[in-house]
XYZ file of C-alpha atoms in Angstrom:
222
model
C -2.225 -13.668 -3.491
C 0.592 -10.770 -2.804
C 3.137 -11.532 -0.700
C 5.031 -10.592 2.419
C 8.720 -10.484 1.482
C 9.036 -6.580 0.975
C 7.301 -5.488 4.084
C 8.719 -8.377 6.069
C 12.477 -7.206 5.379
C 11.363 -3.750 6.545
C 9.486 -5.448 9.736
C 12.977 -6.822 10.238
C 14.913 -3.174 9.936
C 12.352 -1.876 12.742
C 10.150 -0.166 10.148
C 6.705 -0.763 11.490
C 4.077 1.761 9.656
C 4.375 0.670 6.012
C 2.181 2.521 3.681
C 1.534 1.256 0.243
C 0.357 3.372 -2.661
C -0.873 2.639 -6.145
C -3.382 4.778 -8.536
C -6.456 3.194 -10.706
C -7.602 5.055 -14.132
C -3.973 6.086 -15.673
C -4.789 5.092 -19.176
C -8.366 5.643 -19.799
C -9.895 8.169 -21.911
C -12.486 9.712 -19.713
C -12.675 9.935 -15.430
C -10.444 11.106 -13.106
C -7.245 8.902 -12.161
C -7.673 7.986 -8.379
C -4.439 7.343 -5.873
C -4.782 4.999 -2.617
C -2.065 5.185 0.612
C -2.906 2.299 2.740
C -0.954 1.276 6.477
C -1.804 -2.287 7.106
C -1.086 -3.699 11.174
C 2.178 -5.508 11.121
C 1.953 -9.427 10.394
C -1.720 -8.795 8.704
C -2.080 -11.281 6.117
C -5.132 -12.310 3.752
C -4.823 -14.417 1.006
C -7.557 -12.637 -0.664
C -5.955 -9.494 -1.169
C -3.850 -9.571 -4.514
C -3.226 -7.184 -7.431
C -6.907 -5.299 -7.989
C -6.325 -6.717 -12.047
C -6.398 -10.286 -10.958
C -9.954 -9.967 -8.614
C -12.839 -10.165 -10.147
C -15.098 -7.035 -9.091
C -16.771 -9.127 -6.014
C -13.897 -10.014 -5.107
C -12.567 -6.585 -4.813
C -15.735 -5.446 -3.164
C -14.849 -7.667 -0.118
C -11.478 -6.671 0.265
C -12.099 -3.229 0.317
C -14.373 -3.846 3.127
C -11.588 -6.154 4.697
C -8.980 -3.291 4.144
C -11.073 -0.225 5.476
C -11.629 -2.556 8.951
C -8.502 -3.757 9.282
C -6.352 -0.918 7.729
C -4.654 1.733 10.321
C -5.074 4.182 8.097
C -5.803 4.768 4.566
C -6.349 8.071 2.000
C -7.982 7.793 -1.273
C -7.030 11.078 -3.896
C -8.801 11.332 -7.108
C -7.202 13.733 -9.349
C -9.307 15.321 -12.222
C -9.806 15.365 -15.518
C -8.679 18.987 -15.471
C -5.330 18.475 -13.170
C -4.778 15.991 -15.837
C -5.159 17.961 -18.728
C -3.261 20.927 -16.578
C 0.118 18.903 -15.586
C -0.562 15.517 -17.490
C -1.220 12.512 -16.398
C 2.015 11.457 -14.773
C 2.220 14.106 -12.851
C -1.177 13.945 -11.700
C -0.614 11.103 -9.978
C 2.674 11.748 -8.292
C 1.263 14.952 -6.765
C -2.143 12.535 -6.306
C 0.404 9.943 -4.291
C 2.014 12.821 -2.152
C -1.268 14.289 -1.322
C -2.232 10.748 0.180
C 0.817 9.939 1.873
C 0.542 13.487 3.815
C -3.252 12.897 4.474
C -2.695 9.338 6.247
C -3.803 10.087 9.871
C -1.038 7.504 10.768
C 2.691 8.916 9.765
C 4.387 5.826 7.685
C 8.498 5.390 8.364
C 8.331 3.604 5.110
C 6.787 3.600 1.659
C 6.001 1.180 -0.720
C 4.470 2.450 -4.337
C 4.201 0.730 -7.416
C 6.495 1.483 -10.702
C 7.713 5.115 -9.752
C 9.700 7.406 -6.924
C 7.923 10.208 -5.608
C 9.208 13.462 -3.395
C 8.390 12.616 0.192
C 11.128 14.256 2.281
C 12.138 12.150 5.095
C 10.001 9.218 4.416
C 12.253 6.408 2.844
C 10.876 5.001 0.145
C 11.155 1.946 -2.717
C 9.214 1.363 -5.565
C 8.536 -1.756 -6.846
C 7.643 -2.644 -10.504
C 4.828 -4.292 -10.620
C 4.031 -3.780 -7.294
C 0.768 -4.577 -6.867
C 1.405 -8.337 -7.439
C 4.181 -9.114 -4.730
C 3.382 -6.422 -1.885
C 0.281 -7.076 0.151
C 0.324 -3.333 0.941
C 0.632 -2.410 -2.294
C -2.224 -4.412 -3.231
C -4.218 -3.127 -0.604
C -3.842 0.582 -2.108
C -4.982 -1.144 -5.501
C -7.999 -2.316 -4.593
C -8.649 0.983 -2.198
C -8.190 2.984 -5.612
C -9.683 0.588 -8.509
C -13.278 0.192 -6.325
C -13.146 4.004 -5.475
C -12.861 5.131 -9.269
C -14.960 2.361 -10.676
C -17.596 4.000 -8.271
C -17.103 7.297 -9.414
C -17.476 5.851 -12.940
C -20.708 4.444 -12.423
C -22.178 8.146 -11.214
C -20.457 9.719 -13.756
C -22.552 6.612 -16.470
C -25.924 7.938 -14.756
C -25.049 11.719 -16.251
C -23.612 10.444 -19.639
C -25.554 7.495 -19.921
C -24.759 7.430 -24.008
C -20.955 6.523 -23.331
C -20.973 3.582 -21.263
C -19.350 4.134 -18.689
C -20.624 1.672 -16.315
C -19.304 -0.903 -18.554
C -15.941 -0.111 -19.532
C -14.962 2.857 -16.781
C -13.657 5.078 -19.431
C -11.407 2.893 -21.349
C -10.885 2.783 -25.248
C -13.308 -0.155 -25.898
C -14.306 -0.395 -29.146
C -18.382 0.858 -27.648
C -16.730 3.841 -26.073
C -14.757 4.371 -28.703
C -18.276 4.613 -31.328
C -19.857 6.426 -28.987
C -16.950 9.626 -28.988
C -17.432 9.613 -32.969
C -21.099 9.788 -32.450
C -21.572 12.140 -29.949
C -18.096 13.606 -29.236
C -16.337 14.136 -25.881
C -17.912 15.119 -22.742
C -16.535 17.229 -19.846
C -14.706 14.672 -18.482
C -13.028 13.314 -21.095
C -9.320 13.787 -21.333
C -9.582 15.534 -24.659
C -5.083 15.574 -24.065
C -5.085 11.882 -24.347
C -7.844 12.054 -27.702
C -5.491 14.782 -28.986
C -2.588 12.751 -28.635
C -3.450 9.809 -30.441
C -5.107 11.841 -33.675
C -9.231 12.286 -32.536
C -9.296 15.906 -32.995
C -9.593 17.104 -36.908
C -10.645 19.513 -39.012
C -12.449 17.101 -41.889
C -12.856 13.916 -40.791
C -10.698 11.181 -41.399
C -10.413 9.031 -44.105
C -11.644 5.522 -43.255
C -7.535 4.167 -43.485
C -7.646 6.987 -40.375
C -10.236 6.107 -38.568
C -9.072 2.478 -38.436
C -5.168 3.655 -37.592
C -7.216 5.699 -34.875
C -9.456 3.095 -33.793
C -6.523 0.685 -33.251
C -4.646 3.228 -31.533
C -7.014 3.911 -29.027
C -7.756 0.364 -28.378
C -3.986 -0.180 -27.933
C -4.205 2.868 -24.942
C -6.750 1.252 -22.832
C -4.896 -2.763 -22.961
């Protein structure tokens, strides 16, 4: 269960439209990377909303139904694979987290984002490491984003059924990882990311490189 404490201090300051923001999909190797803004009503509480990571995918099912009822307002962004591969994947979701604080139909007088600062002029703003874990509205942007992409995911496994997706949502499993050497990337595949850690070659690897690789890519997607 995420806790209070943050958005009760700012409750106590006279803040009263907190928005909390957090992305889904920043390491995987394939799928866009979707952002979530989320105002919750002052003094909402539910002990079933935590960190999206720590639900099981039922449970996050429900609380994205509780959170879309309950929620004043609430903008989901998915960035794609090509504004990743255009301005990386950092900046992706910065711009992603902008876009959704500026589409909330509610203005927030505060902000609340997990792990990094982003240019909002005149909003304050804090961000909290690890996030997701000790800010209820925080949390509630988790879940908004990790059910939104892992839906995406599933239509993008029924057009590129041979990768898997609807398993592993486009992370460097060791199934996904077989089925890029077999078949090779498809359109959305973040062919930055499978540059970056050594995919692309002219000969293929030796077998003492395709294991380095192979571990590498594992090691993105933990």
């Amino acid at each position: 269960m995420s806790h209070l404490k943050e958005e009760k201090l700012l409750w106590q300051k006279g803040f009263s439209n907190i928005a909390g923001i957090d992305e889904a999909g920043r390491g995987p190797l394939a799928g866009p990377v979707t952002v979530a803004a989320v105002i919750m009503p002052i003094n909402f509480r539910s002990t079933k909303i935590d960190d999206s990571k720590k639900l099981t995918a039922k449970q996050r099912e429900y609380c994205f139904g509780l959170i879309c009822e309950k929620a004043l307002a609430f903008t989901i962004i998915h960035a794609s694979v090509t504004t990743i591969e255009e301005i990386n994947i950092l900046n992706a979701v910065k711009r992603s987290m902008v876009q959704a604080v500026r589409k909330l139909t509610s203005v927030p007088d505060f902000v609340l984002i997990d792990g990094m600062n982003i240019n909002v002029p005149g909003i304050p703003q804090k961000a909290i490491i690890g996030g997701d874990a000790i800010s209820q509205s925080i949390a509630a942007a988790s879940i908004l984003a990790k059910v939104s992409r892992d839906l995406l995911m599933v239509d993008l496994d029924s057009k590129y059924p041979q990768y898997g997706f609807l398993e592993h949502k486009g992370y460097a499993t060791e199934k996904h990882i077989a089925a890029i050497r077999r078949y090779g990337p498809c359109p959305v595949h973040r062919r930055t990311f499978l540059k970056k850690y050594g995919y692309f070659h002219s000969k293929l690897p030796d077998r003492t490189s395709q294991v380095t690789l192979e571990e590498t890519l594992l090691s993105l997607g933990q």
